[in-house]
PDB file of N, CA and C in Angstrom:
ATOM      1  N   MET D 188     100.483 126.630  75.295  1.00  0.00           N
ATOM      2  CA  MET D 188     100.693 126.964  76.847  1.00  0.00           C
ATOM      3  C   MET D 188     100.797 125.516  77.539  1.00  0.00           C
ATOM      4  N   THR D 189     101.650 125.765  78.338  1.00  0.00           N
ATOM      5  CA  THR D 189     102.061 124.671  79.272  1.00  0.00           C
ATOM      6  C   THR D 189     101.310 124.749  80.407  1.00  0.00           C
ATOM      7  N   SER D 190     101.342 123.826  81.510  1.00  0.00           N
ATOM      8  CA  SER D 190     101.004 123.609  82.719  1.00  0.00           C
ATOM      9  C   SER D 190     101.875 124.435  83.743  1.00  0.00           C
ATOM     10  N   TRP D 191     101.483 124.660  84.989  1.00  0.00           N
ATOM     11  CA  TRP D 191     102.313 125.463  85.768  1.00  0.00           C
ATOM     12  C   TRP D 191     103.467 124.750  86.099  1.00  0.00           C
ATOM     13  N   MET D 192     103.274 123.298  86.028  1.00  0.00           N
ATOM     14  CA  MET D 192     104.448 122.312  86.423  1.00  0.00           C
ATOM     15  C   MET D 192     105.030 121.819  85.250  1.00  0.00           C
ATOM     16  N   GLU D 193     106.267 121.418  84.968  1.00  0.00           N
ATOM     17  CA  GLU D 193     106.861 120.839  83.825  1.00  0.00           C
ATOM     18  C   GLU D 193     107.831 119.792  84.069  1.00  0.00           C
ATOM     19  N   VAL D 194     107.629 118.607  83.389  1.00  0.00           N
ATOM     20  CA  VAL D 194     108.513 117.679  83.511  1.00  0.00           C
ATOM     21  C   VAL D 194     109.466 117.363  82.326  1.00  0.00           C
ATOM     22  N   HIS D 195     110.510 116.817  82.506  1.00  0.00           N
ATOM     23  CA  HIS D 195     111.574 116.894  81.351  1.00  0.00           C
ATOM     24  C   HIS D 195     111.423 115.323  80.945  1.00  0.00           C
ATOM     25  N   ALA D 196     110.751 115.192  79.669  1.00  0.00           N
ATOM     26  CA  ALA D 196     110.464 113.849  79.160  1.00  0.00           C
ATOM     27  C   ALA D 196     111.506 113.713  77.872  1.00  0.00           C
ATOM     28  N   THR D 197     111.791 112.353  77.718  1.00  0.00           N
ATOM     29  CA  THR D 197     112.792 111.914  76.765  1.00  0.00           C
ATOM     30  C   THR D 197     111.994 110.995  75.725  1.00  0.00           C
ATOM     31  N   PRO D 198     111.986 110.983  74.569  1.00  0.00           N
ATOM     32  CA  PRO D 198     111.402 110.037  73.492  1.00  0.00           C
ATOM     33  C   PRO D 198     112.139 108.771  73.837  1.00  0.00           C
ATOM     34  N   PHE D 199     111.416 107.781  73.902  1.00  0.00           N
ATOM     35  CA  PHE D 199     112.146 106.403  73.757  1.00  0.00           C
ATOM     36  C   PHE D 199     111.111 105.434  73.128  1.00  0.00           C
ATOM     37  N   GLY D 200     111.508 104.706  71.919  1.00  0.00           N
ATOM     38  CA  GLY D 200     110.499 103.754  71.371  1.00  0.00           C
ATOM     39  C   GLY D 200     109.268 104.225  71.074  1.00  0.00           C
ATOM     40  N   GLY D 201     109.448 105.730  70.706  1.00  0.00           N
ATOM     41  CA  GLY D 201     107.958 106.378  70.336  1.00  0.00           C
ATOM     42  C   GLY D 201     107.182 106.793  71.482  1.00  0.00           C
ATOM     43  N   ASP D 202     107.564 106.613  72.591  1.00  0.00           N
ATOM     44  CA  ASP D 202     106.702 107.031  74.004  1.00  0.00           C
ATOM     45  C   ASP D 202     107.451 108.300  74.470  1.00  0.00           C
ATOM     46  N   LEU D 203     106.896 108.657  75.410  1.00  0.00           N
ATOM     47  CA  LEU D 203     107.773 109.615  76.072  1.00  0.00           C
ATOM     48  C   LEU D 203     107.839 109.016  77.449  1.00  0.00           C
ATOM     49  N   HIS D 204     109.129 108.937  78.179  1.00  0.00           N
ATOM     50  CA  HIS D 204     109.456 108.701  79.476  1.00  0.00           C
ATOM     51  C   HIS D 204     110.081 109.688  80.304  1.00  0.00           C
ATOM     52  N   PHE D 205     109.756 109.958  81.611  1.00  0.00           N
ATOM     53  CA  PHE D 205     110.287 110.860  82.405  1.00  0.00           C
ATOM     54  C   PHE D 205     110.400 110.201  83.981  1.00  0.00           C
ATOM     55  N   HIS D 206     111.031 110.880  84.902  1.00  0.00           N
ATOM     56  CA  HIS D 206     111.087 110.299  86.034  1.00  0.00           C
ATOM     57  C   HIS D 206     110.324 111.163  87.074  1.00  0.00           C
ATOM     58  N   TYR D 207     109.809 110.585  88.204  1.00  0.00           N
ATOM     59  CA  TYR D 207     108.843 111.496  89.273  1.00  0.00           C
ATOM     60  C   TYR D 207     109.300 110.869  90.480  1.00  0.00           C
ATOM     61  N   MET D 208     109.286 111.504  91.529  1.00  0.00           N
ATOM     62  CA  MET D 208     109.368 111.004  92.968  1.00  0.00           C
ATOM     63  C   MET D 208     107.953 110.626  93.292  1.00  0.00           C
ATOM     64  N   ILE D 209     107.561 109.535  93.843  1.00  0.00           N
ATOM     65  CA  ILE D 209     106.390 108.959  94.342  1.00  0.00           C
ATOM     66  C   ILE D 209     106.765 108.352  95.643  1.00  0.00           C
ATOM     67  N   GLU D 210     106.227 109.041  96.722  1.00  0.00           N
ATOM     68  CA  GLU D 210     106.378 108.460  97.949  1.00  0.00           C
ATOM     69  C   GLU D 210     107.902 107.931  98.342  1.00  0.00           C
ATOM     70  N   GLY D 211     108.838 108.960  98.107  1.00  0.00           N
ATOM     71  CA  GLY D 211     110.274 108.607  98.218  1.00  0.00           C
ATOM     72  C   GLY D 211     110.819 107.781  97.194  1.00  0.00           C
ATOM     73  N   GLU D 212     110.261 107.269  96.340  1.00  0.00           N
ATOM     74  CA  GLU D 212     110.980 106.352  95.280  1.00  0.00           C
ATOM     75  C   GLU D 212     110.893 107.107  94.022  1.00  0.00           C
ATOM     76  N   LEU D 213     112.076 107.182  93.264  1.00  0.00           N
ATOM     77  CA  LEU D 213     112.004 107.678  91.795  1.00  0.00           C
ATOM     78  C   LEU D 213     111.688 106.603  90.804  1.00  0.00           C
ATOM     79  N   VAL D 214     110.587 106.986  90.481  1.00  0.00           N
ATOM     80  CA  VAL D 214     109.847 106.031  89.377  1.00  0.00           C
ATOM     81  C   VAL D 214     109.735 106.705  88.052  1.00  0.00           C
ATOM     82  N   ARG D 215     110.021 105.647  87.163  1.00  0.00           N
ATOM     83  CA  ARG D 215     110.101 106.126  85.631  1.00  0.00           C
ATOM     84  C   ARG D 215     108.765 105.817  85.179  1.00  0.00           C
ATOM     85  N   ILE D 216     108.095 106.648  84.423  1.00  0.00           N
ATOM     86  CA  ILE D 216     106.937 106.900  83.884  1.00  0.00           C
ATOM     87  C   ILE D 216     106.791 106.802  82.331  1.00  0.00           C
ATOM     88  N   ALA D 217     106.226 106.016  81.797  1.00  0.00           N
ATOM     89  CA  ALA D 217     106.029 106.069  80.258  1.00  0.00           C
ATOM     90  C   ALA D 217     104.800 106.449  79.913  1.00  0.00           C
ATOM     91  N   VAL D 218     104.626 107.459  78.829  1.00  0.00           N
ATOM     92  CA  VAL D 218     103.255 107.683  78.560  1.00  0.00           C
ATOM     93  C   VAL D 218     103.242 107.297  76.868  1.00  0.00           C
ATOM     94  N   THR D 219     102.287 106.561  76.525  1.00  0.00           N
ATOM     95  CA  THR D 219     102.444 105.918  75.177  1.00  0.00           C
ATOM     96  C   THR D 219     102.024 107.002  73.950  1.00  0.00           C
ATOM     97  N   HIS D 220     102.719 106.663  72.932  1.00  0.00           N
ATOM     98  CA  HIS D 220     102.385 107.688  71.835  1.00  0.00           C
ATOM     99  C   HIS D 220     101.004 107.730  71.736  1.00  0.00           C
ATOM    100  N   SER D 221     100.280 106.764  71.574  1.00  0.00           N
ATOM    101  CA  SER D 221      98.892 106.674  71.301  1.00  0.00           C
ATOM    102  C   SER D 221      97.995 107.259  72.345  1.00  0.00           C
ATOM    103  N   CYS D 222      98.478 106.997  73.603  1.00  0.00           N
ATOM    104  CA  CYS D 222      97.684 107.850  74.605  1.00  0.00           C
ATOM    105  C   CYS D 222      97.794 109.437  74.607  1.00  0.00           C
ATOM    106  N   LEU D 223      99.076 109.860  74.097  1.00  0.00           N
ATOM    107  CA  LEU D 223      98.897 111.476  73.711  1.00  0.00           C
ATOM    108  C   LEU D 223      98.432 111.868  72.861  1.00  0.00           C
ATOM    109  N   ARG D 224      98.156 110.811  71.561  1.00  0.00           N
ATOM    110  CA  ARG D 224      97.285 111.424  70.468  1.00  0.00           C
ATOM    111  C   ARG D 224      96.031 111.321  70.773  1.00  0.00           C
ATOM    112  N   ASP D 225      95.590 110.091  71.100  1.00  0.00           N
ATOM    113  CA  ASP D 225      94.292 109.706  71.310  1.00  0.00           C
ATOM    114  C   ASP D 225      93.446 110.414  72.434  1.00  0.00           C
ATOM    115  N   VAL D 226      94.254 110.573  73.653  1.00  0.00           N
ATOM    116  CA  VAL D 226      93.621 110.992  74.882  1.00  0.00           C
ATOM    117  C   VAL D 226      93.699 112.495  75.002  1.00  0.00           C
ATOM    118  N   PHE D 227      95.000 113.030  74.682  1.00  0.00           N
ATOM    119  CA  PHE D 227      95.375 114.481  75.088  1.00  0.00           C
ATOM    120  C   PHE D 227      95.698 115.146  73.546  1.00  0.00           C
ATOM    121  N   GLY D 228      95.157 114.675  72.367  1.00  0.00           N
ATOM    122  CA  GLY D 228      95.171 115.586  71.387  1.00  0.00           C
ATOM    123  C   GLY D 228      96.422 115.859  70.702  1.00  0.00           C
ATOM    124  N   SER D 229      97.604 115.187  70.862  1.00  0.00           N
ATOM    125  CA  SER D 229      98.724 115.409  70.139  1.00  0.00           C
ATOM    126  C   SER D 229      98.448 115.119  68.842  1.00  0.00           C
ATOM    127  N   ASP D 230      99.416 116.022  67.922  1.00  0.00           N
ATOM    128  CA  ASP D 230      99.122 115.829  66.413  1.00  0.00           C
ATOM    129  C   ASP D 230      99.909 114.648  65.846  1.00  0.00           C
ATOM    130  N   GLY D 231     100.761 113.923  66.775  1.00  0.00           N
ATOM    131  CA  GLY D 231     101.458 112.613  66.545  1.00  0.00           C
ATOM    132  C   GLY D 231     102.999 112.978  66.164  1.00  0.00           C
ATOM    133  N   SER D 232     103.215 114.303  66.108  1.00  0.00           N
ATOM    134  CA  SER D 232     104.691 114.636  65.997  1.00  0.00           C
ATOM    135  C   SER D 232     105.126 114.679  67.385  1.00  0.00           C
ATOM    136  N   ASP D 233     106.843 114.583  67.395  1.00  0.00           N
ATOM    137  CA  ASP D 233     107.458 114.553  68.621  1.00  0.00           C
ATOM    138  C   ASP D 233     107.234 115.870  69.381  1.00  0.00           C
ATOM    139  N   HIS D 234     106.958 117.048  68.740  1.00  0.00           N
ATOM    140  CA  HIS D 234     106.793 118.264  69.247  1.00  0.00           C
ATOM    141  C   HIS D 234     105.366 118.335  69.899  1.00  0.00           C
ATOM    142  N   GLY D 235     104.404 117.687  69.122  1.00  0.00           N
ATOM    143  CA  GLY D 235     102.838 117.558  69.507  1.00  0.00           C
ATOM    144  C   GLY D 235     102.933 116.683  70.922  1.00  0.00           C
ATOM    145  N   ASP D 236     103.635 115.643  70.879  1.00  0.00           N
ATOM    146  CA  ASP D 236     103.718 114.819  71.883  1.00  0.00           C
ATOM    147  C   ASP D 236     104.031 115.434  73.244  1.00  0.00           C
ATOM    148  N   GLN D 237     105.068 116.125  73.318  1.00  0.00           N
ATOM    149  CA  GLN D 237     105.808 116.848  74.077  1.00  0.00           C
ATOM    150  C   GLN D 237     104.841 118.107  74.702  1.00  0.00           C
ATOM    151  N   ASP D 238     104.227 118.550  73.720  1.00  0.00           N
ATOM    152  CA  ASP D 238     103.211 119.892  73.992  1.00  0.00           C
ATOM    153  C   ASP D 238     101.895 119.119  74.882  1.00  0.00           C
ATOM    154  N   ALA D 239     101.405 117.862  74.340  1.00  0.00           N
ATOM    155  CA  ALA D 239     100.374 117.370  75.058  1.00  0.00           C
ATOM    156  C   ALA D 239     100.812 116.706  76.468  1.00  0.00           C
ATOM    157  N   LEU D 240     101.989 116.416  76.609  1.00  0.00           N
ATOM    158  CA  LEU D 240     102.527 115.956  78.220  1.00  0.00           C
ATOM    159  C   LEU D 240     102.480 117.015  78.836  1.00  0.00           C
ATOM    160  N   GLN D 241     103.011 118.198  78.625  1.00  0.00           N
ATOM    161  CA  GLN D 241     103.169 119.356  79.402  1.00  0.00           C
ATOM    162  C   GLN D 241     101.783 119.871  79.638  1.00  0.00           C
ATOM    163  N   PHE D 242     101.082 120.144  78.748  1.00  0.00           N
ATOM    164  CA  PHE D 242      99.661 120.794  78.959  1.00  0.00           C
ATOM    165  C   PHE D 242      99.135 119.994  79.837  1.00  0.00           C
ATOM    166  N   ASN D 243      99.105 118.699  79.942  1.00  0.00           N
ATOM    167  CA  ASN D 243      98.295 117.591  80.822  1.00  0.00           C
ATOM    168  C   ASN D 243      99.095 116.986  81.901  1.00  0.00           C
ATOM    169  N   VAL D 244     100.384 117.585  82.346  1.00  0.00           N
ATOM    170  CA  VAL D 244     101.143 116.953  83.193  1.00  0.00           C
ATOM    171  C   VAL D 244     100.410 116.660  84.465  1.00  0.00           C
ATOM    172  N   VAL D 245      99.511 117.459  84.983  1.00  0.00           N
ATOM    173  CA  VAL D 245      98.859 117.273  86.339  1.00  0.00           C
ATOM    174  C   VAL D 245      98.093 116.066  86.329  1.00  0.00           C
ATOM    175  N   GLU D 246      97.274 116.038  85.199  1.00  0.00           N
ATOM    176  CA  GLU D 246      96.433 114.713  85.101  1.00  0.00           C
ATOM    177  C   GLU D 246      97.300 113.433  84.889  1.00  0.00           C
ATOM    178  N   ILE D 247      98.128 113.539  84.121  1.00  0.00           N
ATOM    179  CA  ILE D 247      99.038 112.650  83.838  1.00  0.00           C
ATOM    180  C   ILE D 247      99.787 111.989  85.174  1.00  0.00           C
ATOM    181  N   LEU D 248     100.389 112.995  85.902  1.00  0.00           N
ATOM    182  CA  LEU D 248     100.909 112.630  87.136  1.00  0.00           C
ATOM    183  C   LEU D 248      99.949 111.972  88.193  1.00  0.00           C
ATOM    184  N   PHE D 249      98.674 112.553  88.187  1.00  0.00           N
ATOM    185  CA  PHE D 249      97.682 111.923  89.040  1.00  0.00           C
ATOM    186  C   PHE D 249      97.303 110.471  88.877  1.00  0.00           C
ATOM    187  N   MET D 250      97.369 110.287  87.250  1.00  0.00           N
ATOM    188  CA  MET D 250      97.229 108.664  86.923  1.00  0.00           C
ATOM    189  C   MET D 250      98.286 107.914  87.180  1.00  0.00           C
ATOM    190  N   ALA D 251      99.547 108.469  87.053  1.00  0.00           N
ATOM    191  CA  ALA D 251     100.652 107.705  87.255  1.00  0.00           C
ATOM    192  C   ALA D 251     100.753 107.139  88.835  1.00  0.00           C
ATOM    193  N   ILE D 252     100.607 108.418  89.731  1.00  0.00           N
ATOM    194  CA  ILE D 252     100.664 108.045  91.098  1.00  0.00           C
ATOM    195  C   ILE D 252      99.437 106.906  91.513  1.00  0.00           C
ATOM    196  N   SER D 253      98.335 106.950  90.886  1.00  0.00           N
ATOM    197  CA  SER D 253      97.118 106.151  91.328  1.00  0.00           C
ATOM    198  C   SER D 253      97.790 104.669  90.671  1.00  0.00           C
ATOM    199  N   LYS D 254      98.200 104.771  89.673  1.00  0.00           N
ATOM    200  CA  LYS D 254      98.599 103.289  89.256  1.00  0.00           C
ATOM    201  C   LYS D 254     100.031 102.683  89.918  1.00  0.00           C
ATOM    202  N   SER D 255     100.603 103.678  90.440  1.00  0.00           N
ATOM    203  CA  SER D 255     101.843 103.059  91.221  1.00  0.00           C
ATOM    204  C   SER D 255     101.372 102.623  92.351  1.00  0.00           C
ATOM    205  N   HIS D 256     100.307 103.107  92.928  1.00  0.00           N
ATOM    206  CA  HIS D 256      99.703 102.251  94.255  1.00  0.00           C
ATOM    207  C   HIS D 256      99.199 100.985  94.179  1.00  0.00           C
ATOM    208  N   ALA D 257      98.766 100.836  92.806  1.00  0.00           N
ATOM    209  CA  ALA D 257      98.050  99.457  92.281  1.00  0.00           C
ATOM    210  C   ALA D 257      98.865  98.653  91.860  1.00  0.00           C
ATOM    211  N   THR D 258     100.198  98.817  91.584  1.00  0.00           N
ATOM    212  CA  THR D 258     101.039  97.899  91.052  1.00  0.00           C
ATOM    213  C   THR D 258     102.477  98.165  91.683  1.00  0.00           C
ATOM    214  N   THR D 259     103.243  97.168  91.552  1.00  0.00           N
ATOM    215  CA  THR D 259     104.813  97.249  91.723  1.00  0.00           C
ATOM    216  C   THR D 259     105.422  97.206  90.454  1.00  0.00           C
ATOM    217  N   GLN D 260     104.780  96.988  89.241  1.00  0.00           N
ATOM    218  CA  GLN D 260     105.441  97.212  88.055  1.00  0.00           C
ATOM    219  C   GLN D 260     106.228  98.230  87.610  1.00  0.00           C
ATOM    220  N   ARG D 261     107.425  98.308  87.305  1.00  0.00           N
ATOM    221  CA  ARG D 261     108.179  99.452  86.726  1.00  0.00           C
ATOM    222  C   ARG D 261     108.651  99.432  85.529  1.00  0.00           C
ATOM    223  N   PRO D 262     108.650 100.216  84.689  1.00  0.00           N
ATOM    224  CA  PRO D 262     108.055 101.610  84.806  1.00  0.00           C
ATOM    225  C   PRO D 262     106.699 101.594  84.815  1.00  0.00           C
ATOM    226  N   ILE D 263     106.094 102.524  85.180  1.00  0.00           N
ATOM    227  CA  ILE D 263     104.676 102.914  85.290  1.00  0.00           C
ATOM    228  C   ILE D 263     104.390 103.256  83.885  1.00  0.00           C
ATOM    229  N   VAL D 264     103.618 102.368  82.966  1.00  0.00           N
ATOM    230  CA  VAL D 264     103.230 102.639  81.572  1.00  0.00           C
ATOM    231  C   VAL D 264     101.959 103.299  81.471  1.00  0.00           C
ATOM    232  N   LEU D 265     101.618 104.279  80.906  1.00  0.00           N
ATOM    233  CA  LEU D 265     100.188 104.781  81.083  1.00  0.00           C
ATOM    234  C   LEU D 265      99.753 104.868  79.501  1.00  0.00           C
ATOM    235  N   THR D 266      98.677 104.200  79.206  1.00  0.00           N
ATOM    236  CA  THR D 266      98.065 104.091  77.943  1.00  0.00           C
ATOM    237  C   THR D 266      96.750 104.690  77.921  1.00  0.00           C
ATOM    238  N   ALA D 267      96.248 104.714  76.652  1.00  0.00           N
ATOM    239  CA  ALA D 267      94.942 105.375  76.518  1.00  0.00           C
ATOM    240  C   ALA D 267      93.740 104.727  77.426  1.00  0.00           C
ATOM    241  N   ALA D 268      93.833 103.530  77.762  1.00  0.00           N
ATOM    242  CA  ALA D 268      92.829 102.636  78.588  1.00  0.00           C
ATOM    243  C   ALA D 268      92.953 103.185  79.871  1.00  0.00           C
ATOM    244  N   ASP D 269      93.943 103.629  80.508  1.00  0.00           N
ATOM    245  CA  ASP D 269      94.152 104.310  81.740  1.00  0.00           C
ATOM    246  C   ASP D 269      93.263 105.282  81.891  1.00  0.00           C
ATOM    247  N   PHE D 270      92.813 106.113  81.024  1.00  0.00           N
ATOM    248  CA  PHE D 270      92.221 107.363  81.022  1.00  0.00           C
ATOM    249  C   PHE D 270      90.955 107.090  80.480  1.00  0.00           C
ATOM    250  N   GLU D 271      90.430 106.045  79.849  1.00  0.00           N
ATOM    251  CA  GLU D 271      89.215 106.005  79.105  1.00  0.00           C
ATOM    252  C   GLU D 271      88.113 106.259  80.037  1.00  0.00           C
ATOM    253  N   VAL D 272      87.864 105.554  80.983  1.00  0.00           N
ATOM    254  CA  VAL D 272      86.764 105.751  82.052  1.00  0.00           C
ATOM    255  C   VAL D 272      86.768 107.234  82.407  1.00  0.00           C
ATOM    256  N   ARG D 273      87.798 107.970  82.773  1.00  0.00           N
ATOM    257  CA  ARG D 273      87.987 109.246  83.361  1.00  0.00           C
ATOM    258  C   ARG D 273      87.220 110.407  82.259  1.00  0.00           C
ATOM    259  N   HIS D 274      87.861 109.987  80.951  1.00  0.00           N
ATOM    260  CA  HIS D 274      87.554 110.838  79.891  1.00  0.00           C
ATOM    261  C   HIS D 274      85.982 110.771  79.455  1.00  0.00           C
ATOM    262  N   GLN D 275      85.480 109.519  79.272  1.00  0.00           N
ATOM    263  CA  GLN D 275      84.308 109.098  79.211  1.00  0.00           C
ATOM    264  C   GLN D 275      83.296 109.857  80.071  1.00  0.00           C
ATOM    265  N   HIS D 276      83.703 109.766  81.441  1.00  0.00           N
ATOM    266  CA  HIS D 276      82.946 110.412  82.385  1.00  0.00           C
ATOM    267  C   HIS D 276      82.840 111.880  82.035  1.00  0.00           C
ATOM    268  N   ARG D 277      83.896 112.711  81.600  1.00  0.00           N
ATOM    269  CA  ARG D 277      83.832 114.151  81.311  1.00  0.00           C
ATOM    270  C   ARG D 277      83.243 114.551  80.506  1.00  0.00           C
ATOM    271  N   ARG D 278      83.333 113.462  79.238  1.00  0.00           N
ATOM    272  CA  ARG D 278      82.459 113.738  78.047  1.00  0.00           C
ATOM    273  C   ARG D 278      80.975 113.654  78.317  1.00  0.00           C
ATOM    274  N   SER D 279      80.764 112.752  79.280  1.00  0.00           N
ATOM    275  CA  SER D 279      79.068 112.484  79.493  1.00  0.00           C
ATOM    276  C   SER D 279      78.706 113.761  80.352  1.00  0.00           C
ATOM    277  N   ARG D 280      79.380 114.497  81.040  1.00  0.00           N
ATOM    278  CA  ARG D 280      79.084 115.668  81.965  1.00  0.00           C
ATOM    279  C   ARG D 280      78.818 116.824  80.909  1.00  0.00           C
ATOM    280  N   LEU D 281      79.852 116.793  79.720  1.00  0.00           N
ATOM    281  CA  LEU D 281      79.719 117.951  78.919  1.00  0.00           C
ATOM    282  C   LEU D 281      78.755 118.015  77.988  1.00  0.00           C
ATOM    283  N   GLY D 282      78.322 116.666  77.530  1.00  0.00           N
ATOM    284  CA  GLY D 282      77.561 116.830  76.266  1.00  0.00           C
ATOM    285  C   GLY D 282      76.482 115.764  76.503  1.00  0.00           C
TER     286      GLY D 282
END
């Protein structure tokens, strides 16, 4: 199952890269393979990474936009650490 929104990502160096318009700027966003595996449950395959990205695209874009406001560094690289606090909070509420 995918999200209602879809991005077209390209594998590059083991990570997935895509472009997204943020406040009038076309920004390249990279989501690391380890982030897709450790945070979003990818099985580690290329297909698993693509599925994890598509299923969680809204959360990934939310983090990318937040990170773009905090830095001028491009591309925006999202790692598991970017989502760690958010997911720890979610786990503590659930269990």
